[in-house]
Every structure is written in C-alpha cells, then in structure tokens.
Short mmCIF file of C-alpha atoms and ligand atoms in Angstrom, two decimals:
data_model
loop_
_atom_site.label_atom_id
_atom_site.label_comp_id
_atom_site.label_asym_id
_atom_site.label_seq_id
_atom_site.Cartn_x
_atom_site.Cartn_y
_atom_site.Cartn_z
CA MET L 1 7.98 -0.52 19.65
CA TYR L 2 9.20 1.09 16.45
CA VAL L 3 11.32 4.16 17.06
CA ASN L 4 13.52 5.94 14.53
CA GLY L 5 13.64 2.79 12.32
CA GLU L 6 14.62 0.51 15.22
CA TRP L 7 12.70 -2.12 17.14
CA ILE L 8 13.28 -1.32 20.76
CA LEU L 9 12.07 -2.50 24.19
CA SER L 10 10.89 -0.41 27.06
CA ASN L 11 13.64 1.28 29.12
CA SER L 12 11.57 0.46 32.23
CA GLY L 13 11.41 -3.24 31.27
CA GLU L 14 7.64 -3.07 31.56
CA TYR L 15 5.19 -4.79 29.28
CA PHE L 16 1.39 -4.65 28.87
CA THR L 17 -0.83 -7.45 27.68
CA VAL L 18 -3.18 -7.58 24.71
CA ASN L 19 -6.23 -9.91 25.05
CA ASN L 20 -8.35 -11.57 22.43
CA PRO L 21 -11.95 -10.48 23.13
CA SER L 22 -13.31 -13.64 21.47
CA THR L 23 -11.52 -15.93 24.00
CA LYS L 24 -10.23 -13.54 26.75
CA GLU L 25 -6.80 -15.16 26.21
CA VAL L 26 -3.55 -13.19 26.17
CA VAL L 27 -2.46 -12.66 22.56
CA ALA L 28 0.80 -10.86 23.22
CA LYS L 29 2.88 -8.84 25.71
CA VAL L 30 3.95 -5.50 24.32
CA PRO L 31 6.88 -3.30 25.58
CA LYS L 32 5.27 -0.39 27.40
CA ALA L 33 6.38 3.01 26.14
CA ASN L 34 6.81 5.98 28.56
CA ALA L 35 7.96 9.54 28.16
CA GLU L 36 11.50 8.58 27.39
CA GLU L 37 10.74 6.40 24.40
CA THR L 38 8.19 8.98 23.10
CA LYS L 39 10.98 11.60 23.33
CA ALA L 40 13.27 9.34 21.35
CA ALA L 41 10.56 8.92 18.72
CA ILE L 42 10.02 12.67 18.45
CA THR L 43 13.79 13.23 18.03
CA GLY L 44 13.85 10.55 15.34
CA ALA L 45 10.88 12.12 13.58
CA SER L 46 12.45 15.59 13.84
CA ASP L 47 15.67 14.40 12.22
CA ALA L 48 13.79 12.54 9.50
CA LEU L 49 11.72 15.66 8.77
CA LYS L 50 14.77 17.45 7.43
CA LYS L 51 15.03 15.09 4.45
CA TRP L 52 11.48 13.82 4.08
CA SER L 53 10.04 17.35 3.82
CA LEU L 54 12.42 18.21 0.99
CA LEU L 55 11.58 15.13 -1.18
CA THR L 56 9.33 15.80 -4.15
CA ALA L 57 5.73 14.79 -3.94
CA GLU L 58 6.53 12.04 -6.52
CA GLN L 59 9.34 10.65 -4.35
CA ARG L 60 7.06 10.51 -1.27
CA ALA L 61 4.30 8.95 -3.31
CA LYS L 62 6.63 6.15 -4.43
CA TYR L 63 7.30 5.20 -0.80
CA MET L 64 3.66 5.47 0.14
CA LEU L 65 2.54 3.25 -2.74
CA LYS L 66 5.15 0.73 -1.90
CA LEU L 67 3.80 0.57 1.57
CA ARG L 68 0.22 0.37 0.22
CA ASP L 69 1.22 -2.57 -2.01
CA LEU L 70 2.68 -4.38 0.93
CA MET L 71 -0.37 -3.79 3.01
CA LEU L 72 -2.51 -5.31 0.29
CA GLU L 73 -0.04 -8.27 -0.13
CA TYR L 74 -0.28 -8.95 3.61
CA THR L 75 -4.02 -8.38 3.91
CA GLU L 76 -4.63 -11.76 5.53
CA GLU L 77 -1.92 -11.38 8.08
CA LEU L 78 -2.99 -7.83 9.02
CA ALA L 79 -6.68 -8.90 9.21
CA THR L 80 -5.78 -11.89 11.43
CA ILE L 81 -3.88 -9.70 13.85
CA MET L 82 -6.58 -7.07 13.94
CA SER L 83 -9.32 -9.69 14.42
CA MET L 84 -7.41 -11.35 17.30
CA GLU L 85 -6.65 -8.12 19.20
CA MET L 86 -9.99 -6.35 18.87
CA GLY L 87 -12.52 -8.93 17.74
CA LYS L 88 -13.42 -7.57 14.29
CA ALA L 89 -15.04 -10.32 12.20
CA TYR L 90 -12.23 -11.63 9.92
CA ASN L 91 -13.89 -10.73 6.56
CA GLU L 92 -14.67 -7.25 7.79
CA ALA L 93 -11.05 -6.92 8.97
CA LYS L 94 -9.90 -7.74 5.49
CA GLY L 95 -12.20 -5.02 4.26
CA GLU L 96 -10.57 -2.62 6.66
CA VAL L 97 -7.12 -3.37 5.23
CA VAL L 98 -8.34 -2.37 1.76
CA TYR L 99 -10.03 0.73 3.21
CA ALA L 100 -6.84 1.61 5.07
CA ALA L 101 -4.71 1.16 1.97
CA SER L 102 -6.97 3.49 -0.02
CA PHE L 103 -5.90 6.44 2.12
CA LEU L 104 -2.28 5.87 1.08
CA THR L 105 -3.27 5.55 -2.59
CA TRP L 106 -5.36 8.69 -2.53
CA TYR L 107 -2.96 10.89 -0.58
CA ALA L 108 0.07 9.75 -2.61
CA GLU L 109 -1.66 11.37 -5.52
CA GLU L 110 -3.10 14.39 -3.54
CA GLY L 111 0.44 15.30 -2.42
CA LYS L 112 1.08 16.25 -6.03
CA ARG L 113 -1.65 18.88 -5.87
CA ILE L 114 -0.49 21.01 -2.95
CA TYR L 115 -0.80 24.21 -4.90
CA GLY L 116 0.17 27.72 -3.75
CA GLU L 117 -1.23 31.06 -4.90
CA THR L 118 -0.13 34.25 -6.47
CA ILE L 119 -1.93 37.42 -5.50
CA PRO L 120 -2.13 40.51 -7.58
CA ALA L 121 -0.05 43.22 -5.87
CA SER L 122 -1.08 46.81 -5.51
CA ALA L 123 2.40 48.15 -6.35
CA GLU L 124 4.21 47.70 -9.68
CA ASN L 125 7.42 46.69 -7.92
CA LYS L 126 5.88 43.87 -5.78
CA ARG L 127 4.93 40.27 -6.32
CA LEU L 128 2.85 38.40 -3.72
CA PHE L 129 2.80 34.59 -3.22
CA VAL L 130 1.40 32.08 -0.82
CA ILE L 131 3.24 28.76 -0.46
CA LYS L 132 2.26 25.68 1.53
CA GLN L 133 4.72 23.78 3.71
CA PRO L 134 4.53 20.76 5.93
CA VAL L 135 3.64 21.70 9.55
CA GLY L 136 6.41 19.44 10.86
CA VAL L 137 6.35 16.51 13.24
CA VAL L 138 2.84 15.30 13.90
CA ALA L 139 1.30 12.86 16.29
CA ALA L 140 -1.63 10.51 15.64
CA ILE L 141 -3.55 9.09 18.55
CA THR L 142 -5.58 6.31 17.04
CA PRO L 143 -8.62 4.28 18.25
CA TRP L 144 -9.06 0.52 18.69
CA ASN L 145 -12.21 0.22 16.56
CA PHE L 146 -10.46 0.87 13.18
CA PRO L 147 -6.84 0.29 14.22
CA LEU L 148 -5.41 0.34 10.67
CA ALA L 149 -7.69 2.66 8.69
CA MET L 150 -7.57 5.45 11.24
CA MET L 151 -3.80 5.28 11.23
CA THR L 152 -3.53 5.63 7.47
CA ARG L 153 -6.28 8.29 7.40
CA LYS L 154 -3.87 10.40 9.50
CA LEU L 155 -0.47 9.23 8.26
CA GLY L 156 -1.51 9.35 4.55
CA PRO L 157 -2.07 13.08 4.35
CA ALA L 158 0.75 13.73 6.87
CA MET L 159 3.33 11.82 4.82
CA ALA L 160 2.10 13.27 1.54
CA ALA L 161 2.34 16.83 2.99
CA GLY L 162 5.98 16.17 3.93
CA CYS L 163 5.43 15.64 7.69
CA THR L 164 6.85 12.87 9.80
CA GLY L 165 4.89 11.24 12.64
CA ILE L 166 4.50 9.40 15.87
CA VAL L 167 1.58 7.04 16.21
CA LYS L 168 0.16 6.21 19.60
CA PRO L 169 -2.22 3.33 19.06
CA ALA L 170 -4.93 2.45 21.60
CA SER L 171 -3.67 0.05 24.23
CA GLN L 172 -6.13 -2.64 23.08
CA THR L 173 -4.67 -2.62 19.52
CA PRO L 174 -0.93 -2.03 19.43
CA LEU L 175 -0.27 -5.18 17.30
CA THR L 176 -1.99 -3.92 14.13
CA ALA L 177 0.08 -0.68 14.39
CA LEU L 178 3.30 -2.63 14.97
CA ALA L 179 2.54 -4.92 11.95
CA PHE L 180 2.09 -1.75 9.90
CA ALA L 181 5.46 -0.52 11.13
CA LYS L 182 6.97 -3.82 10.05
CA LEU L 183 5.52 -3.23 6.47
CA ALA L 184 6.89 0.37 6.62
CA ASP L 185 10.25 -1.12 7.40
CA MET L 186 10.01 -3.50 4.47
CA ALA L 187 8.92 -0.62 2.23
CA GLU L 188 12.19 1.13 3.25
CA ILE L 189 10.36 4.23 4.40
CA PRO L 190 13.20 6.34 5.71
CA LYS L 191 13.88 5.86 9.36
CA GLY L 192 12.13 8.25 11.70
CA VAL L 193 9.28 9.05 9.23
CA ILE L 194 6.90 6.65 11.00
CA ASN L 195 7.26 5.85 14.65
CA ILE L 196 5.01 3.67 16.82
CA VAL L 197 4.92 4.03 20.61
CA ALA L 198 2.26 2.04 22.55
CA GLY L 199 2.02 2.00 26.32
CA SER L 200 1.28 4.42 29.07
CA THR L 201 -1.40 6.76 27.62
CA LYS L 202 -0.70 9.51 30.13
CA ALA L 203 3.12 9.49 29.83
CA ILE L 204 2.95 9.37 25.98
CA SER L 205 0.40 11.97 25.58
CA ASP L 206 1.90 14.34 28.16
CA GLU L 207 5.12 14.17 26.17
CA LEU L 208 3.39 14.69 22.85
CA PHE L 209 1.48 17.73 24.14
CA ASN L 210 4.45 19.28 26.02
CA ASN L 211 7.18 18.64 23.47
CA SER L 212 7.48 21.75 21.27
CA ALA L 213 8.72 19.69 18.29
CA ILE L 214 5.18 18.27 17.85
CA LYS L 215 3.23 20.71 15.68
CA LYS L 216 -0.06 18.98 15.20
CA ILE L 217 -2.02 16.26 16.87
CA SER L 218 -4.85 14.27 15.31
CA PHE L 219 -7.04 12.27 17.66
CA THR L 220 -9.87 9.82 17.06
CA GLY L 221 -11.71 8.74 20.19
CA SER L 222 -14.20 9.79 22.82
CA THR L 223 -15.65 13.27 23.21
CA ASN L 224 -14.57 13.40 26.88
CA VAL L 225 -10.93 12.65 26.05
CA GLY L 226 -11.12 15.04 23.08
CA LYS L 227 -12.16 17.89 25.42
CA GLU L 228 -9.21 17.15 27.73
CA LEU L 229 -6.86 17.23 24.79
CA VAL L 230 -8.26 20.60 23.79
CA ARG L 231 -7.27 21.90 27.26
CA GLN L 232 -3.84 20.27 27.01
CA SER L 233 -3.20 21.74 23.52
CA ALA L 234 -3.73 25.34 24.85
CA ASN L 235 -0.24 25.52 26.43
CA GLN L 236 1.52 25.48 23.11
CA LEU L 237 -1.49 26.24 20.89
CA LYS L 238 -0.94 23.00 19.07
CA LYS L 239 -2.97 22.36 15.99
CA LEU L 240 -5.56 19.70 16.79
CA SER L 241 -8.02 17.72 14.80
CA LEU L 242 -10.59 15.71 16.62
CA GLU L 243 -12.80 12.93 15.35
CA LEU L 244 -14.90 12.18 18.39
CA GLY L 245 -18.14 10.40 19.27
CA GLY L 246 -21.24 10.15 17.19
CA HIS L 247 -24.91 9.37 17.82
CA ALA L 248 -26.16 8.99 14.31
CA PRO L 249 -29.85 9.34 13.54
CA TYR L 250 -31.23 7.03 10.77
CA ILE L 251 -34.40 8.44 9.39
CA VAL L 252 -36.64 6.34 7.21
CA PHE L 253 -39.36 8.43 5.60
CA GLU L 254 -42.76 7.10 4.58
CA ASP L 255 -41.85 6.98 0.86
CA ALA L 256 -38.54 5.16 1.40
CA ASP L 257 -37.54 2.02 -0.34
CA ILE L 258 -38.00 -0.19 2.77
CA GLU L 259 -35.76 -3.02 1.55
CA LYS L 260 -32.86 -0.66 0.92
CA ALA L 261 -33.44 1.06 4.21
CA VAL L 262 -33.37 -2.30 6.09
CA GLU L 263 -30.27 -3.42 4.15
CA GLY L 264 -28.58 -0.15 4.99
CA VAL L 265 -29.42 -0.20 8.64
CA VAL L 266 -28.18 -3.75 9.07
CA ALA L 267 -24.87 -2.79 7.43
CA SER L 268 -24.50 0.46 9.40
CA LYS L 269 -25.70 -0.69 12.74
CA PHE L 270 -23.91 -4.01 12.96
CA ARG L 271 -20.64 -3.09 11.27
CA ASN L 272 -17.85 -3.90 13.68
CA ALA L 273 -20.46 -5.21 16.18
CA GLY L 274 -21.87 -1.67 16.43
CA GLN L 275 -18.54 -0.19 17.52
CA THR L 276 -18.24 2.57 14.95
CA CYS L 277 -18.55 6.33 15.50
CA VAL L 278 -20.77 6.62 12.42
CA CYS L 279 -23.12 3.72 12.96
CA ALA L 280 -26.92 4.22 13.09
CA ASN L 281 -27.71 4.75 16.76
CA ARG L 282 -31.23 6.21 16.72
CA ILE L 283 -33.60 4.78 14.14
CA TYR L 284 -36.55 7.00 13.35
CA VAL L 285 -39.13 5.27 11.14
CA HIS L 286 -42.38 6.93 9.85
CA LYS L 287 -45.26 5.43 11.83
CA ASN L 288 -47.08 4.14 8.69
CA ILE L 289 -44.19 1.89 7.63
CA LYS L 290 -42.77 0.99 11.00
CA GLU L 291 -44.38 -2.54 11.13
CA GLU L 292 -43.14 -3.55 7.73
CA PHE L 293 -39.67 -2.09 8.36
CA ALA L 294 -39.33 -3.83 11.79
CA LYS L 295 -40.53 -7.22 10.41
CA LEU L 296 -37.97 -7.19 7.62
CA PHE L 297 -35.28 -5.90 9.95
CA VAL L 298 -35.81 -8.75 12.38
CA GLU L 299 -35.69 -11.29 9.49
CA LYS L 300 -32.36 -9.96 8.31
CA VAL L 301 -30.83 -9.68 11.78
CA LYS L 302 -31.73 -13.36 12.47
CA GLU L 303 -29.38 -14.29 9.63
CA LEU L 304 -26.36 -12.66 11.25
CA LYS L 305 -23.85 -15.14 12.67
CA VAL L 306 -22.21 -14.21 15.96
CA GLY L 307 -18.99 -15.92 17.01
CA ASN L 308 -15.25 -15.99 17.36
CA SER L 309 -14.08 -13.28 15.01
CA LEU L 310 -11.73 -15.63 13.21
CA ALA L 311 -14.29 -18.31 12.62
CA GLU L 312 -15.58 -18.96 9.09
CA GLY L 313 -18.76 -16.99 8.10
CA VAL L 314 -18.99 -14.88 11.33
CA ASP L 315 -20.64 -11.48 10.82
CA ILE L 316 -20.49 -10.14 14.36
CA GLY L 317 -17.60 -10.70 16.71
CA PRO L 318 -17.35 -9.82 20.39
CA LEU L 319 -17.38 -6.45 22.04
CA VAL L 320 -13.85 -5.20 22.61
CA ASN L 321 -13.82 -5.80 26.32
CA GLU L 322 -15.89 -6.23 29.47
CA SER L 323 -16.76 -2.60 29.96
CA GLY L 324 -17.98 -2.48 26.34
CA LEU L 325 -20.24 -5.45 27.05
CA GLU L 326 -21.46 -3.85 30.36
CA LYS L 327 -22.45 -0.69 28.60
CA VAL L 328 -24.55 -2.55 26.12
CA LYS L 329 -26.24 -4.50 28.78
CA GLU L 330 -26.92 -1.36 30.78
CA HIS L 331 -28.52 0.42 27.80
CA VAL L 332 -30.79 -2.44 26.95
CA GLU L 333 -31.82 -3.03 30.61
CA ASP L 334 -32.58 0.67 31.02
CA ALA L 335 -34.70 0.77 27.77
CA VAL L 336 -36.64 -2.35 28.73
CA GLU L 337 -37.33 -0.97 32.21
CA LYS L 338 -38.71 2.22 30.65
CA GLY L 339 -40.97 0.41 28.25
CA ALA L 340 -39.02 -0.66 25.19
CA LYS L 341 -39.98 -3.94 23.61
CA VAL L 342 -37.28 -6.47 22.49
CA LEU L 343 -38.05 -7.56 18.96
CA TYR L 344 -34.92 -9.64 18.70
CA GLY L 345 -31.94 -10.50 20.95
CA GLY L 346 -31.69 -8.51 24.15
CA ALA L 347 -29.13 -10.66 25.95
CA GLU L 348 -25.48 -11.59 25.98
CA VAL L 349 -24.54 -14.91 24.42
CA LYS L 350 -24.83 -17.62 27.13
CA ASP L 351 -21.70 -19.47 28.23
CA ALA L 352 -19.63 -17.60 25.75
CA SER L 353 -15.85 -17.65 25.73
CA GLY L 354 -15.71 -13.88 25.17
CA TYR L 355 -17.70 -10.64 25.25
CA PHE L 356 -20.53 -11.56 22.92
CA TYR L 357 -23.93 -9.88 22.74
CA ILE L 358 -26.76 -11.06 20.48
CA PRO L 359 -27.60 -8.45 17.85
CA THR L 360 -30.67 -6.73 19.21
CA ILE L 361 -33.62 -4.72 17.98
CA LEU L 362 -35.67 -2.66 20.34
CA ASP L 363 -39.08 -1.17 19.52
CA ASN L 364 -41.14 1.48 21.36
CA VAL L 365 -38.02 3.33 22.28
CA THR L 366 -38.43 6.89 23.69
CA GLU L 367 -36.03 9.85 23.87
CA GLU L 368 -35.44 9.69 27.66
CA MET L 369 -33.95 6.27 27.46
CA LYS L 370 -30.15 6.14 27.86
CA ILE L 371 -29.81 4.46 24.45
CA MET L 372 -31.21 7.57 22.80
CA GLN L 373 -28.97 9.94 24.85
CA GLU L 374 -25.63 8.22 24.76
CA GLU L 375 -23.47 6.39 22.18
CA THR L 376 -24.09 2.61 22.87
CA PHE L 377 -21.07 1.35 20.85
CA GLY L 378 -22.62 -2.04 20.54
CA PRO L 379 -25.03 -4.20 18.45
CA VAL L 380 -28.32 -2.70 19.58
CA ALA L 381 -30.81 -1.01 17.25
CA PRO L 382 -33.43 1.17 18.91
CA ILE L 383 -36.48 2.04 16.78
CA THR L 384 -38.75 4.95 17.42
CA ILE L 385 -41.59 6.32 15.31
CA PHE L 386 -42.31 9.91 13.88
CA GLU L 387 -45.24 11.47 12.11
CA THR L 388 -43.93 14.59 10.39
CA ASP L 389 -40.62 15.47 8.67
CA ASP L 390 -40.03 18.41 11.01
CA LYS L 391 -40.48 16.28 14.12
CA ALA L 392 -37.98 13.65 12.76
CA ILE L 393 -35.39 16.33 11.92
CA ASP L 394 -35.83 18.11 15.28
CA ALA L 395 -35.40 14.80 17.13
CA ALA L 396 -32.40 13.87 15.04
CA ASN L 397 -30.70 17.19 15.74
CA ASN L 398 -31.51 17.09 19.45
CA THR L 399 -28.08 15.79 20.52
CA GLU L 400 -24.72 17.34 21.33
CA TYR L 401 -23.22 15.03 18.70
CA GLY L 402 -22.90 15.97 14.97
CA LEU L 403 -20.88 13.32 13.13
CA ALA L 404 -23.01 11.15 10.75
CA SER L 405 -26.67 11.01 9.89
CA TYR L 406 -28.72 8.92 7.43
CA ILE L 407 -31.92 9.58 5.45
CA TYR L 408 -33.96 7.17 3.39
CA THR L 409 -36.48 8.65 0.95
CA LYS L 410 -37.24 8.65 -2.82
CA ASP L 411 -38.55 12.25 -2.75
CA ILE L 412 -35.80 14.52 -4.04
CA SER L 413 -37.17 17.76 -2.43
CA ARG L 414 -37.44 16.01 1.00
CA ALA L 415 -33.94 14.57 0.53
CA VAL L 416 -32.43 17.97 -0.19
CA LYS L 417 -34.35 19.77 2.61
CA ALA L 418 -33.59 17.11 5.18
CA SER L 419 -29.87 16.94 4.13
CA GLU L 420 -29.58 20.68 4.62
CA ALA L 421 -31.45 20.68 7.95
CA LEU L 422 -29.38 18.02 9.63
CA ASN L 423 -26.61 19.37 11.80
CA PHE L 424 -24.08 16.63 11.05
CA GLY L 425 -20.78 16.61 9.14
CA ILE L 426 -21.87 13.62 7.09
CA VAL L 427 -25.20 12.75 5.53
CA GLY L 428 -25.77 9.27 4.05
CA LEU L 429 -28.69 9.83 1.65
CA ASN L 430 -30.00 6.40 0.81
CA ASP L 431 -26.45 5.31 1.65
CA ALA L 432 -25.36 3.69 4.85
CA MET L 433 -21.65 3.50 4.06
CA PRO L 434 -20.45 7.03 3.18
CA GLY L 435 -16.81 6.79 4.33
CA VAL L 436 -14.28 6.89 1.48
CA ALA L 437 -10.71 8.26 1.09
CA GLN L 438 -11.67 11.00 -1.35
CA ALA L 439 -14.47 12.61 0.76
CA PRO L 440 -14.22 14.75 3.95
CA PHE L 441 -15.04 12.85 7.12
CA GLY L 442 -15.65 14.66 10.35
CA GLY L 443 -18.15 16.16 12.76
CA MET L 444 -19.88 19.27 14.02
CA LYS L 445 -20.65 20.24 17.58
CA GLU L 446 -19.20 17.85 20.19
CA SER L 447 -18.22 15.34 17.59
CA GLY L 448 -15.04 17.34 16.98
CA TYR L 449 -13.43 19.55 14.43
CA GLY L 450 -11.27 19.19 11.38
CA ARG L 451 -11.79 16.84 8.41
CA GLU L 452 -10.00 13.71 7.44
CA GLY L 453 -10.10 12.33 3.88
CA GLY L 454 -10.56 14.28 0.67
CA HIS L 455 -8.55 17.33 -0.31
CA GLN L 456 -9.75 18.90 3.02
CA GLY L 457 -7.82 16.20 4.98
CA ILE L 458 -4.38 17.44 4.01
CA ARG L 459 -4.98 21.10 4.97
CA ASP L 460 -4.18 20.62 8.66
CA TYR L 461 -0.82 19.18 7.86
CA LEU L 462 0.20 22.24 5.94
CA GLU L 463 1.14 25.79 6.93
CA GLU L 464 0.37 28.68 4.57
CA LYS L 465 3.18 31.10 4.19
CA TYR L 466 2.70 34.50 2.53
CA ILE L 467 5.78 35.83 0.68
CA SER L 468 5.87 39.46 -0.36
CA LEU L 469 8.58 40.10 -2.89
CA GLY L 470 9.87 43.61 -3.64
CA LEU L 471 11.47 43.77 -7.10
C1 SIN F 1 -15.24 5.45 12.75
O1 SIN F 1 -16.24 4.86 13.14
O2 SIN F 1 -14.63 6.27 13.40
C2 SIN F 1 -14.76 5.23 11.26
C3 SIN F 1 -15.79 4.72 10.37
C4 SIN F 1 -15.43 4.97 8.97
O3 SIN F 1 -14.40 5.47 8.56
O4 SIN F 1 -16.31 4.67 8.03
#
C-alpha cells in the first residue's frame, strides 16, 4: 500500500487476492490494510496538509497537471491493469483513463477560482469578509466499476482545494489505485498528499469514521452501504458526500429520432457491461414506435462482441464476479417467469472461462418484475411501453432512486417539460453520455447527496469562514 510516500506491507502480514473476472485467475496478492496502516496514512496526510494547504493554487495545479500528463502517458498500462482486475473492455478502459485525467485538468484550473466574498457592513468602522479554506484531511471510498475516474473525481477537487487524502479502493480493484499512486510518486506529489490503503473494509472505514483528523468522506457505492455510512458519520458529524445507486429511466417519445435513441441506449446500457450507476435500466418506449425501436435495437446488440476484456475488438467484458452474474441471471429468470419475452440473449455465455452474460433485450416487461424495481448492474435491457407523456414520467419517477434519467424527443416543449418533471439529478436529453468533468454529477432521493464535477464539486472540500473586522 502507499502510505505517507512509502510503499509498505501490512503489519499483520496478511494479503488478499485480486482475480481476473475474464479468467477467474489470480492477478495479484495485495497487502491487506487494517486500522493501524489507516491511522499511519491519516497521520501522513495530516502532516502533509500543513504545507499542501499553504501552496498557491498555481503550485498545486502544477503537481496535478504533471500527474495528469503521466496518467495519459501510461494510458495503456493503466487500462491493462484496470481491465485485468475488473473486466472492463480494454478500449473502454483506455477511455476511462482519459475521463479520469480530465478531472485533474479541470480542477487544477478550478482551484484558481476559489473566490471569497466581501459583504457590505452596517457600521462605518467594520469590514466583513468570507474566505474559503480547505476542510482538511479527506477520505475517498471508491468503487470497482470506475476505479480510476471515481478516484480523480474526488481527489481532483480535494487536491485543488488544498486538502490531502486517503483513498480506500474497492477490494476488487486495488491495483488501479496503486498504479495511480505509483504515478503520483513519479510526479513528485509531496509525500502524504495521496495515500492508498486497500484491505479490510470494516477496519479501514471504522478508522476513517472515528478518527477526528478526517474532516470529509466521499463515497461512491451502493445505497445500503451509503445509509450505513450516514449513521457512522453522525458521531463526529463528518461531512459526507454520497454517490449511490441509480435506476435510470430511458424514455423514447413517439417523435424521437429512433436511430439516435437506439444508438444512445446501446451506449448507455452496455457501457462497462451494464455496470454503471447511470446506465439505462428501465426503457420506456411509446407504443407506436416500439416495434421499430426494438427491431433496430436487436440488430445493433447482435453486433456487440463479448469476450475476454483484453482481447482485440471486445465490446463487453465479464461481470465483475460471481454474485454480479447471479444477480443478472436472477433478474432475467424472474422477468421471463412473469411474462417478459427475450428478444435477444437471455443466458450466460456457455462454457466461458469467466463471468460472461450475453447482452440481453427483454420485451413485454412490467413494473412488478424485479428488473424494474432494482438496479440490475448487468447487460440486460428491459423494454416497456407507454401511451401518454404523463404516464411515462410518473413511471420513471416511481422509484426511490434519483441519479440519471434520459429522454429522447425532437419536440422542444416536451423536452423542457419532461426534463423539469423528472426527479433525477441528471437528465440526458437526446444524450446518453452526460458525464463530464465540468458538470455536476450526483443524485436526488436515495441516490445520495452532494455533487461531484463542475464548480459544485469543489464546495464540499471547502469551509466558509466569516471574518468581521473592526477598524
Ligand atoms: C458511475 O456509474 O458511477 C459513473 C459513470 C460516469 O461518471 O459517467
């Protein structure tokens, strides 16, 4: 692990294994961090904070851009590691490196715009100011599905704001995080600014939540874990931001450009083998265009190549592990039992070396099926029909989730009304790929709180201090 600028082993001598979901083979053994190493990382980050927080925004930006340049220089290595440990198709993994780097580029600049305020005083002999300061040492608990981009989406604003941090990567994907730390080392990021501890989730997170030096925790992961973290954060009233599950509706209105809508749904649904929080999970298509939409959708999905994530030309790699595959199977079986029709796929890949499922399209799906109630996190596209705009919006909003939603229409009034009516933090309007560094990403309802990306994404890493000056 990478603690206070040093590569260290676990004090307990324990390791955990990382498996390649394409082959089920062991990729690496990683030293297992516990509370002790986490404490050392927090001490390192606290010491580093004293100097890092006092650098100018330009100085911090230089370090961040050097790290960004190294990430881009080592795109192929990072993509290979990511692909091997979590099964992301290699070309997509390369895309994630570029996406991840964009958060460092954007926040290196945004750090220069952390403006304060002056407030008109009511007394002649007073002057009132608001300044913004880094919150301090922060922790990032990152997910396996975007092991690099979710790290820089948190560390980018944190570093730019003048904070130092501890990253606890998902146990499935410590290697991408450690490779990133190697690049941080090469970029000569001062020791202690970035620390990576992978290992016992409970021991690490207990230490992060109970150690008073940690001032903010940013978590991306499941809603259930997010709720538990809210309870844990109460003890010390730690600042929390939570990017949790999603269950995105994808509404295709009667007047939509069907080709664009199909192109979008293929990109959104099958990105990362369907393992994204923002991917289209519930596809609502107007009844008059459903046949045409479904026909084209099947044609496009037939072209997708499933296979070992590192193999040439593969579009869809494996699910991350056995339980991921089991959930997909369970959702499809439940839907079929309740009357859904398989238009394409509907089974795991036979005699496969890893956790592969054929990209699947289901028709005649109804709201009571599990697939419409829970996040599948797999390559299955359930289609259901609607007749009126209101019915589509009501069905789309009928979920405890509120992360991303999608609308396809050419009618500007319908587009505006539907965008306003959807209770989701993100609306992709004729756009299936809304995530970019400069825009706020985050959810409503049980999809969490706080925003990452954009100028909004740096707020949570800053404290506002009011200074009243008597002359
Ligand atoms: C996610 O699924 O959590 C991230 C997807 C994105 O940033 O586009």
